[in-house]
């Protein structure tokens, strides 16, 4: 109804415009002060994309009645109509008060523009002749002025879809002629004024989306204003929760006898009462045509429907109502829905469909995401007269059998649209399906498991204009599909999506698809060259061939007729573009993805004229040299730019640009020098793997209108000098990676101003001093990596006190000393703790049992914006993907880097190796059931291995080597079947190695250095399967486990000494000539030394 009313007014305005246009030649010109008022209004417009106001020019001979959007009275010349709505082209902060001279204005339409943050002025009340006022969807803020109540002639008022707050003015109740009131989709609150009951002529009332609006239930008289709206035919109270909680209001709604449209979506309606509860009279039951009760809880074991549904109902929306098949059966058994045209049951838990008496007039049936199973989907009892059905949606269910195609074709054959995407359908599409569905316009079977060749019968559906078979397992040759497509089908087809399948080959003739607008063949197994016939698709606006094995050369002749092209993606192929230097593309692209195609070595100059780009990817394209300055101007409005993995070099000039780019990736090039300050306007900035040396301008030069740098990755560069102390104005940063550079000095205190910081990586620099206390303000930190620096002091206790959200903490390879603070045990979310290669001492805290994330053996998803990809312990780096982060970690075992492909498990790791920790391994460690990696090697730990260590069933890596552990190996260790790396070497363990598939599969080196261990895999056998008593002489009394000197080292040292000794002394003993020569040499040296000493003594005595 609302749409029809707006259409009527728009049509009336158009007819009025035509009338005045043909009569103005003899009529009056516009009034001068009104013309000036319009020009004053125009001054607030900052942007006019469609040229709406291009005719509004200042001049003595300018007649504003001829301006676009302006309509004047033929008799008086006064402006009556001002229509600037619907274009979404105007933006700026306007002042409606500037139009106050337009006293005769009856029609004002400013909808669909961007006037944020303009307000509706109080002077709006001066337009007393207004009959139509539409300010919807225009970004107006503030409150609704009560002066609107002065517009007594107003018939239609639309303030919907803005950012209006506050109460609804009671003065609106004075608008006695008002027929249509739209206040929906704002942030209005307070009690709905009872004066709205005075609007006796109102036909449409829309308050939807104002969730804070309430009804006055204390004053029963005032609460009944709704029942006074006797002319009301359309009511939308969606998202007003008070409706569901108030029996009174549901009763009042039921008294509206002329109501045709009722929308109560998301009103908190929930019926769980018993059948004896009060029912409400529904006077509208015979008049209601549209009923929307979606997003309510209408499920109950004692279901009682609160609304009388009449045979006149044409549209029924019940999505998100928690309905079951029982509830559905109740509805169709108790109500005659013979006129129903649209039925939406989507997003319920129906699970099955049994005998339901659907209306023979039904045209649209939506069963999306209803947990439907193939076995419980019974079509045969359906009304056989479903010949009117044109739209059927079974998408996002649990259907598995391809017999669904036979079922659909059995009960209807006039369908225009079928949605079966995102199910579990298997097998081929029946060959004859396309012969029966001869009226089909849209077929979406994407995201299933369908296989085989695409049936030829689909080419016989002459009406088909949209075919989506993406993300399946279809095979066969692309040329066969095109050949099987009949001429009648090819001329109708507008969109073809075969992406993410296993289709092979490459067609040589695309001319049959002359009207195709969207072609997606990405991520298949296509090979060969791109045929030049692609240029015959003159209507094409999207060509997506990325992720195939295409090769050959593409020239400008492939594109010369594609003037409508907006999206071009060729990434992931081996294509070479040979474009002449002066070529001017016939299209204006919005998306260009050419990653891994050969564009170089010279920069593609034809990009210079692409002014509508929003996505640009020319990464890994063999480009080199300097980037032209015009490129940085070109990308000012491009949302995402990727030029990584090329050979660009030189310094980027620090230009005065205003960037709207959301993500800029320049990684893996050879850029050098200073990082320009205008880059700080980019929310996600990846400059890793270059040769940048100075980041001071980027961090310290403040730029106005900065959207806020959020992600900063300058790792693996040549940054040098101290970290600048100017982080205060970068408060929007969430991710900072400056690892693998040459930064020095202390960490500046201003980094503590980064209160939104979630990840900080400063690994592998030359930072000194202590961690600044100001980092306590960074309470959102999820990851802190300052490993491989020269930090001093003890581990701060405030890490555990203030950084309670930490999931990854790495302080490895610094100069930290002292004990591990007990406060670290407060890190309940910690998943990776690495304190290795420091000088930590004392005992391991027993409170580590408080690491609750490590105690959980379930594989849980990280509830954070950071995603980790771990390759194993020496943190090898981060990588930015999308707007998440990828964390690379390298785990070193005995000098060897191991690659791990299950990051969701490896994240649960503790590494305290290469310290001076003493005492026993705390028995509480066995409570960390989710632990995957535990490294306590190269310490001074003593005592026994915890007896219940076998409880760590998720453990894959265990290194306890080079300690002073004693006692037998616990038998429970043999129960860890996931264990893949074990090192217990160089301890004082004794006894028989427990039997178990895992422990016997390890190399003997995992147990070496424990002289009293016996059993497989060691060569030493256990006598009578007994446990030999250890002898003190067999063990190190003072085993320095920090030392890297192994038994092999001592053996090689002895062998080297013996060899050197006999290599020198042997010839002297057994060769007389050598012996005499040696003695002569020694005697001469001795004589000379004696003479020099005598001379020195004589000179000393003489001088004295």
XYZ file of N, CA, C and O in Angstrom, residues 81-246:
664
model
N 6.406 22.475 -6.504
C 6.992 21.144 -6.385
C 8.517 21.267 -6.389
O 9.100 21.936 -7.255
N 9.188 20.611 -5.424
C 10.650 20.497 -5.414
C 10.977 19.020 -5.223
O 10.834 18.471 -4.127
N 11.362 18.400 -6.314
C 11.594 16.942 -6.310
C 13.073 16.660 -6.580
O 13.528 16.683 -7.720
N 13.841 16.399 -5.516
C 15.266 16.063 -5.634
C 15.524 14.669 -5.072
O 16.649 14.343 -4.681
N 14.507 13.859 -4.988
C 14.637 12.557 -4.339
C 14.895 11.421 -5.297
O 14.744 11.528 -6.510
N 15.306 10.295 -4.696
C 15.445 9.049 -5.439
C 16.719 8.861 -6.208
O 16.928 7.817 -6.826
N 17.620 9.836 -6.207
C 18.806 9.733 -7.049
C 20.022 9.216 -6.302
O 20.947 8.680 -6.895
N 20.048 9.377 -4.989
C 21.204 9.014 -4.163
C 22.480 9.691 -4.666
O 23.571 9.150 -4.558
N 22.326 10.873 -5.247
C 23.494 11.524 -5.849
C 23.938 12.769 -5.097
O 25.073 13.203 -5.234
N 23.048 13.354 -4.308
C 23.382 14.589 -3.613
C 23.951 14.282 -2.234
O 23.467 13.397 -1.527
N 24.976 15.027 -1.861
C 25.544 14.875 -0.520
C 26.008 16.234 -0.026
O 26.389 17.104 -0.804
N 25.967 16.381 1.282
C 26.357 17.631 1.905
C 25.486 17.894 3.118
O 24.493 17.197 3.369
N 25.847 18.891 3.898
C 25.062 19.265 5.067
C 24.179 20.436 4.668
O 24.647 21.557 4.480
N 22.882 20.161 4.525
C 21.958 21.171 4.005
C 21.210 21.857 5.144
O 21.182 21.380 6.276
N 20.590 22.970 4.796
C 19.759 23.721 5.736
C 18.423 23.988 5.055
O 18.317 24.837 4.159
N 17.405 23.233 5.467
C 16.089 23.383 4.848
C 15.521 24.773 5.094
O 14.673 25.266 4.335
N 16.013 25.436 6.138
C 15.536 26.797 6.433
C 15.782 27.732 5.259
O 15.043 28.713 5.065
N 16.807 27.454 4.452
C 17.102 28.316 3.296
C 15.973 28.301 2.277
O 15.923 29.160 1.393
N 15.045 27.337 2.387
C 13.921 27.264 1.458
C 12.670 27.940 2.018
O 11.575 27.786 1.475
N 12.838 28.697 3.095
C 11.672 29.281 3.777
C 10.894 30.258 2.910
O 9.733 30.579 3.202
N 11.493 30.765 1.844
C 10.794 31.700 0.953
C 9.774 30.992 0.059
O 8.962 31.634 -0.588
N 9.841 29.657 0.028
C 8.955 28.916 -0.863
C 7.616 28.656 -0.140
O 7.266 27.533 0.218
N 6.847 29.718 0.050
C 5.630 29.633 0.845
C 4.540 28.811 0.177
O 3.659 28.286 0.864
N 4.550 28.714 -1.135
C 3.493 28.003 -1.845
C 3.848 26.543 -2.128
O 3.097 25.845 -2.833
N 4.949 26.090 -1.618
C 5.399 24.732 -1.925
C 4.441 23.701 -1.321
O 4.129 23.727 -0.137
N 3.992 22.770 -2.179
C 3.083 21.704 -1.762
C 3.769 20.342 -1.717
O 3.265 19.428 -1.052
N 4.871 20.221 -2.418
C 5.518 18.897 -2.570
C 7.020 19.074 -2.369
O 7.664 19.835 -3.092
N 7.608 18.406 -1.360
C 9.048 18.453 -1.099
C 9.560 17.035 -0.918
O 9.180 16.337 0.025
N 10.403 16.620 -1.865
C 10.956 15.259 -1.833
C 12.476 15.342 -1.886
O 13.052 15.749 -2.894
N 13.116 14.959 -0.767
C 14.584 14.936 -0.684
C 15.089 13.531 -0.371
O 16.242 13.358 0.052
N 14.286 12.518 -0.548
C 14.653 11.165 -0.123
C 15.823 10.594 -0.923
O 16.091 11.001 -2.055
N 16.510 9.652 -0.308
C 17.554 8.908 -1.002
C 18.809 9.684 -1.284
O 19.513 9.399 -2.255
N 19.149 10.672 -0.453
C 20.396 11.404 -0.617
C 21.247 11.251 0.652
O 20.850 10.568 1.601
N 22.404 11.877 0.656
C 23.297 11.781 1.812
C 23.501 13.174 2.395
O 24.406 13.900 2.001
N 22.632 13.534 3.322
C 22.709 14.851 3.959
C 23.220 14.754 5.397
O 23.033 15.688 6.186
N 23.801 13.640 5.737
C 24.336 13.478 7.094
C 25.442 14.498 7.358
O 26.297 14.714 6.496
N 25.478 15.190 8.502
C 24.566 15.067 9.646
C 23.600 16.249 9.745
O 23.581 16.959 10.752
N 22.821 16.472 8.717
C 21.854 17.576 8.738
C 20.706 17.265 9.692
O 20.390 16.097 9.952
N 20.062 18.316 10.184
C 18.920 18.166 11.074
C 17.671 18.742 10.414
O 17.754 19.590 9.525
N 16.535 18.262 10.864
C 15.268 18.827 10.404
C 14.999 20.073 11.251
O 14.813 19.977 12.465
N 14.979 21.254 10.632
C 14.879 22.490 11.438
C 13.465 22.737 11.937
O 12.483 22.219 11.403
N 13.383 23.574 12.960
C 12.069 23.954 13.485
C 11.276 24.754 12.468
O 10.035 24.755 12.486
N 12.001 25.409 11.560
C 11.323 26.233 10.547
C 10.537 25.401 9.552
O 9.843 25.955 8.692
N 10.619 24.069 9.644
C 9.847 23.225 8.736
C 8.360 23.517 8.879
O 7.567 23.311 7.951
N 7.968 24.050 10.043
C 6.567 24.362 10.278
C 6.049 25.535 9.466
O 4.833 25.799 9.443
N 6.943 26.268 8.806
C 6.514 27.431 8.012
C 5.956 27.044 6.655
O 5.323 27.884 5.992
N 6.178 25.803 6.221
C 5.688 25.375 4.907
C 4.249 24.876 5.062
O 3.957 23.689 4.889
N 3.357 25.782 5.343
C 2.004 25.398 5.749
C 1.165 24.825 4.617
O 0.117 24.208 4.878
N 1.584 25.007 3.363
C 0.828 24.464 2.243
C 1.305 23.072 1.820
O 0.738 22.491 0.876
N 2.328 22.555 2.492
C 2.867 21.245 2.125
C 1.804 20.166 2.260
O 1.105 20.064 3.270
N 1.706 19.343 1.216
C 0.826 18.176 1.240
C 1.632 16.884 1.238
O 1.140 15.851 1.673
N 2.856 16.976 0.724
C 3.707 15.780 0.633
C 5.112 16.160 1.091
O 5.724 17.075 0.541
N 5.631 15.461 2.118
C 6.978 15.712 2.637
C 7.694 14.384 2.803
O 7.294 13.533 3.602
N 8.744 14.206 2.019
C 9.518 12.955 2.049
C 10.990 13.289 2.288
O 11.667 13.819 1.409
N 11.473 12.980 3.503
C 12.883 13.179 3.859
C 13.527 11.840 4.202
O 14.543 11.783 4.914
N 12.992 10.755 3.707
C 13.458 9.416 4.076
C 14.823 9.104 3.485
O 15.230 9.660 2.456
N 15.554 8.221 4.176
C 16.836 7.663 3.697
C 17.812 8.749 3.274
O 18.444 8.666 2.217
N 17.947 9.783 4.082
C 18.808 10.903 3.696
C 19.805 11.291 4.777
O 20.462 12.325 4.662
N 19.924 10.523 5.825
C 20.942 10.776 6.835
C 20.626 11.898 7.799
O 21.545 12.464 8.406
N 19.357 12.245 7.971
C 18.998 13.289 8.923
C 19.179 12.773 10.356
O 18.875 11.619 10.672
N 19.657 13.648 11.218
C 19.917 13.294 12.612
C 19.113 14.219 13.519
O 18.429 15.136 13.061
N 19.230 13.968 14.833
C 18.561 14.830 15.801
C 17.141 14.372 16.082
O 16.769 13.216 15.824
N 16.343 15.265 16.587
C 14.973 14.953 16.968
C 13.987 15.444 15.912
O 14.321 16.256 15.052
N 12.762 14.940 16.002
C 11.694 15.402 15.110
C 11.098 16.670 15.721
O 10.588 16.633 16.850
N 11.156 17.802 15.028
C 10.639 19.053 15.613
C 9.121 19.000 15.773
O 8.401 18.521 14.890
N 8.625 19.504 16.893
C 7.185 19.482 17.145
C 6.444 20.411 16.198
O 5.220 20.312 16.026
N 7.189 21.344 15.541
C 6.548 22.285 14.615
C 5.933 21.592 13.400
O 5.178 22.209 12.640
N 6.255 20.290 13.195
C 5.624 19.566 12.097
C 4.104 19.544 12.267
O 3.359 19.395 11.285
N 3.664 19.696 13.490
C 2.227 19.683 13.751
C 1.485 20.868 13.148
O 0.241 20.892 13.146
N 2.230 21.863 12.665
C 1.597 23.027 12.040
C 1.256 22.786 10.573
O 0.569 23.626 9.962
N 1.752 21.693 9.994
C 1.519 21.431 8.567
C 0.157 20.759 8.406
O 0.044 19.572 8.089
N -0.888 21.527 8.585
C -2.248 20.994 8.669
C -2.750 20.405 7.358
O -3.727 19.650 7.352
N -2.105 20.728 6.228
C -2.536 20.206 4.934
C -1.800 18.920 4.540
O -2.049 18.368 3.467
N -0.902 18.472 5.403
C -0.055 17.332 5.063
C -0.881 16.055 4.900
O -1.708 15.724 5.758
N -0.653 15.389 3.781
C -1.324 14.113 3.490
C -0.366 12.943 3.675
O -0.758 11.872 4.137
N 0.906 13.164 3.328
C 1.912 12.099 3.445
C 3.155 12.660 4.110
O 3.701 13.678 3.662
N 3.634 11.989 5.174
C 4.850 12.370 5.883
C 5.745 11.146 6.002
O 5.369 10.145 6.607
N 6.936 11.246 5.404
C 7.875 10.118 5.411
C 9.224 10.587 5.947
O 9.951 11.332 5.296
N 9.536 10.165 7.179
C 10.828 10.455 7.810
C 11.593 9.164 8.092
O 12.521 9.149 8.900
N 11.250 8.091 7.434
C 11.814 6.775 7.728
C 13.271 6.660 7.292
O 13.770 7.429 6.464
N 13.945 5.680 7.893
C 15.314 5.301 7.545
C 16.264 6.492 7.644
O 16.955 6.853 6.694
N 16.263 7.133 8.780
C 17.226 8.169 9.104
C 17.882 7.808 10.441
O 17.878 6.629 10.840
N 18.435 8.811 11.119
C 19.088 8.564 12.405
C 18.432 9.465 13.441
O 19.084 10.095 14.270
N 17.131 9.544 13.383
C 16.377 10.405 14.283
C 16.222 9.744 15.657
O 16.053 8.526 15.763
N 16.301 10.562 16.687
C 16.217 10.072 18.066
C 15.137 10.857 18.811
O 14.534 11.791 18.288
N 14.929 10.465 20.070
C 13.967 11.185 20.903
C 12.558 10.655 20.755
O 12.309 9.596 20.170
N 11.609 11.429 21.281
C 10.196 11.032 21.267
C 9.527 11.411 19.948
O 10.002 12.275 19.212
N 8.409 10.743 19.699
C 7.529 11.163 18.605
C 6.718 12.363 19.091
O 6.028 12.270 20.112
N 6.808 13.514 18.423
C 6.063 14.702 18.900
C 4.560 14.441 18.915
O 3.992 13.933 17.950
N 3.916 14.815 20.010
C 2.472 14.621 20.107
C 1.713 15.489 19.120
O 0.569 15.188 18.758
N 2.394 16.550 18.648
C 1.726 17.482 17.725
C 1.408 16.838 16.385
O 0.584 17.381 15.623
N 2.027 15.711 16.070
C 1.689 15.036 14.819
C 0.219 14.638 14.828
O -0.430 14.524 13.774
N -0.326 14.464 16.012
C -1.752 14.143 16.118
C -2.659 15.249 15.626
O -3.881 15.039 15.470
N -2.115 16.456 15.387
C -2.913 17.573 14.871
C -3.098 17.520 13.358
O -3.856 18.314 12.803
N -2.367 16.623 12.687
C -2.406 16.576 11.219
C -3.641 15.791 10.786
O -3.561 14.620 10.381
N -4.769 16.433 10.825
C -6.052 15.752 10.632
C -6.242 15.201 9.225
O -7.063 14.309 9.009
N -5.500 15.731 8.238
C -5.634 15.257 6.864
C -4.623 14.163 6.516
O -4.637 13.640 5.396
N -3.767 13.836 7.449
C -2.688 12.878 7.186
C -3.256 11.497 6.875
O -4.105 10.983 7.609
N -2.764 10.926 5.792
C -3.194 9.592 5.383
C -2.064 8.555 5.472
O -2.348 7.360 5.603
N -0.819 9.029 5.385
C 0.307 8.091 5.387
C 1.422 8.652 6.275
O 1.919 9.758 6.034
N 1.824 7.875 7.290
C 2.843 8.299 8.237
C 3.917 7.213 8.331
O 3.641 6.079 8.742
N 5.139 7.600 7.916
C 6.261 6.666 7.932
C 7.349 7.210 8.859
O 7.981 8.222 8.551
N 7.557 6.542 9.990
C 8.606 6.933 10.937
C 9.549 5.761 11.224
O 10.336 5.812 12.171
N 9.497 4.722 10.426
C 10.244 3.497 10.693
C 11.738 3.617 10.492
O 12.252 4.552 9.875
N 12.458 2.657 11.070
C 13.903 2.509 10.902
C 14.665 3.760 11.323
O 15.503 4.287 10.597
N 14.337 4.243 12.498
C 15.096 5.294 13.160
C 15.507 4.777 14.535
O 15.548 3.552 14.755
N 15.832 5.686 15.440
C 16.174 5.296 16.812
C 15.275 6.039 17.793
O 15.715 6.503 18.844
N 14.000 6.153 17.434
C 13.047 6.853 18.277
C 12.728 6.030 19.518
O 12.802 4.797 19.510
N 12.374 6.711 20.595
C 12.070 6.038 21.840
C 10.946 6.726 22.586
O 10.295 7.646 22.090
N 10.719 6.260 23.812
C 9.671 6.847 24.629
C 8.309 6.248 24.342
O 8.156 5.306 23.552
N 7.302 6.811 24.979
C 5.925 6.343 24.833
C 5.308 6.908 23.559
O 5.443 8.107 23.268
N 4.642 6.060 22.796
C 3.952 6.527 21.592
C 2.805 7.436 22.024
O 1.945 7.032 22.817
N 2.764 8.689 21.562
C 1.733 9.629 22.037
C 0.339 9.170 21.638
O 0.099 8.779 20.493
N -0.595 9.234 22.597
C -1.966 8.811 22.324
C -2.661 9.745 21.343
O -3.695 9.391 20.762
N -2.081 10.949 21.127
C -2.703 11.883 20.191
C -2.713 11.346 18.756
O -3.441 11.873 17.905
N -1.887 10.309 18.484
C -1.926 9.718 17.144
C -3.311 9.144 16.847
O -3.661 8.938 15.682
N -4.090 8.894 17.899
C -5.450 8.401 17.693
C -6.363 9.417 17.040
O -7.465 9.074 16.600
N -5.924 10.674 16.961
C -6.717 11.709 16.297
C -6.605 11.648 14.783
O -7.338 12.380 14.087
N -5.688 10.840 14.277
C -5.462 10.773 12.827
C -6.506 9.844 12.214
O -6.216 8.738 11.762
N -7.729 10.315 12.169
C -8.847 9.469 11.739
C -8.768 9.078 10.270
O -9.394 8.098 9.856
N -7.992 9.836 9.463
C -7.901 9.540 8.036
C -6.665 8.730 7.676
O -6.490 8.351 6.506
N -5.820 8.445 8.648
C -4.567 7.770 8.342
C -4.840 6.348 7.863
O -5.657 5.619 8.443
N -4.210 6.003 6.788
C -4.354 4.675 6.186
C -3.112 3.816 6.396
O -3.205 2.585 6.475
N -1.949 4.478 6.467
C -0.687 3.749 6.629
C 0.052 4.291 7.842
O 0.279 5.502 7.947
N 0.425 3.397 8.769
C 1.208 3.777 9.946
C 2.390 2.821 10.045
O 2.224 1.623 10.243
N 3.587 3.396 9.896
C 4.805 2.579 9.930
C 5.721 3.096 11.036
O 6.237 4.201 10.964
N 5.931 2.258 12.074
C 6.817 2.598 13.195
C 7.924 1.553 13.343
O 8.629 1.538 14.357
N 8.117 0.699 12.394
C 9.032 -0.434 12.509
C 10.461 0.010 12.815
O 10.877 1.122 12.481
N 11.203 -0.871 13.473
C 12.632 -0.655 13.684
C 12.976 0.283 14.808
O 14.163 0.481 15.103
N 11.997 0.883 15.460
C 12.259 1.757 16.616
C 12.046 0.928 17.891
O 10.999 1.005 18.540
N 13.048 0.143 18.216
C 12.885 -0.870 19.254
C 12.657 -0.281 20.639
O 12.225 -0.991 21.548
N 12.934 1.019 20.841
C 12.782 1.632 22.158
C 11.424 2.319 22.339
O 11.174 2.900 23.392
N 10.577 2.250 21.323
C 9.234 2.794 21.476
C 8.405 1.874 22.377
O 8.502 0.643 22.282
N 7.589 2.475 23.243
C 6.753 1.695 24.152
C 5.319 2.206 24.104
O 5.028 3.279 23.568
N 4.421 1.402 24.685
C 3.006 1.769 24.779
C 2.684 2.122 26.223
O 3.196 1.517 27.160
N 1.813 3.099 26.389
C 1.392 3.519 27.724
C 0.299 2.568 28.216
O -0.869 2.715 27.888
N 0.721 1.565 29.011
C -0.229 0.575 29.494
C -0.775 0.932 30.871
O -1.656 0.248 31.384
N -0.242 1.989 31.480
C -0.738 2.391 32.795
C -2.069 3.135 32.672
O -2.949 3.010 33.508
N -2.164 3.940 31.622
C -3.408 4.686 31.401
C -4.205 3.955 30.329
O -3.906 4.055 29.131
N -5.189 3.209 30.737
C -5.933 2.359 29.818
C -6.629 3.177 28.731
O -6.726 2.756 27.591
N -7.107 4.390 29.089
C -7.793 5.232 28.103
C -6.826 5.674 27.004
O -7.142 5.599 25.817
N -5.649 6.146 27.411
C -4.665 6.610 26.433
C -4.130 5.464 25.581
O -3.710 5.672 24.446
N -4.133 4.275 26.136
C -3.550 3.142 25.420
C -4.425 2.681 24.267
O -3.971 1.933 23.409
N -5.697 3.135 24.213
C -6.608 2.649 23.191
C -6.642 3.532 21.954
O -7.565 3.446 21.138
N -5.609 4.389 21.792
C -5.623 5.285 20.634
C -5.592 4.510 19.324
O -6.133 4.959 18.302
N -4.976 3.345 19.306
C -4.845 2.594 18.060
C -6.203 2.180 17.503
O -6.416 2.208 16.287
N -7.130 1.827 18.391
C -8.444 1.366 17.932
C -9.259 2.484 17.300
O -10.268 2.234 16.638
N -8.838 3.760 17.510
C -9.552 4.896 16.927
C -9.189 5.138 15.462
O -9.835 5.932 14.791
N -8.133 4.463 14.997
C -7.692 4.672 13.612
C -8.561 3.825 12.699
O -8.139 2.802 12.147
N -9.766 4.267 12.505
C -10.761 3.462 11.795
C -10.460 3.275 10.321
O -10.992 2.357 9.687
N -9.629 4.169 9.754
C -9.312 4.060 8.318
C -8.030 3.280 8.063
O -7.624 3.111 6.904
N -7.380 2.814 9.109
C -6.060 2.193 8.971
C -6.150 0.900 8.166
O -6.926 -0.001 8.494
N -5.355 0.835 7.103
C -5.322 -0.368 6.262
C -3.958 -1.045 6.283
O -3.844 -2.213 5.927
N -2.901 -0.315 6.697
C -1.550 -0.888 6.739
C -0.873 -0.471 8.038
O -0.736 0.727 8.313
N -0.437 -1.468 8.835
C 0.190 -1.210 10.121
C 1.481 -2.019 10.225
O 1.476 -3.242 10.058
N 2.584 -1.322 10.486
C 3.882 -1.984 10.634
C 4.490 -1.579 11.966
O 4.937 -0.446 12.155
N 4.475 -2.510 12.934
C 5.058 -2.295 14.257
C 6.244 -3.231 14.487
O 6.575 -3.542 15.623
N 6.882 -3.671 13.426
C 7.981 -4.634 13.536
C 9.092 -4.116 14.448
O 9.428 -2.932 14.443
N 9.622 -5.028 15.263
C 10.722 -4.775 16.196
C 10.306 -3.989 17.430
O 11.178 -3.610 18.221
N 9.011 -3.728 17.629
C 8.531 -3.094 18.859
C 8.153 -4.213 19.835
O 7.080 -4.814 19.727
N 9.033 -4.498 20.757
C 8.863 -5.669 21.618
C 7.657 -5.546 22.530
O 7.119 -6.553 23.006
N 7.208 -4.325 22.801
C 6.052 -4.137 23.671
C 4.798 -4.812 23.127
O 3.896 -5.177 23.884
N 4.726 -4.982 21.826
C 3.544 -5.592 21.220
C 3.371 -7.017 21.728
O 2.274 -7.449 22.104
N 4.467 -7.755 21.752
C 4.383 -9.145 22.176
C 4.102 -9.314 23.651
O 3.522 -10.318 24.072
N 4.480 -8.326 24.446
C 4.295 -8.435 25.890
C 2.943 -7.882 26.348
O 2.609 -7.973 27.522
N 2.200 -7.276 25.450
C 0.948 -6.622 25.830
C -0.243 -7.336 25.202
O -0.438 -7.274 23.984
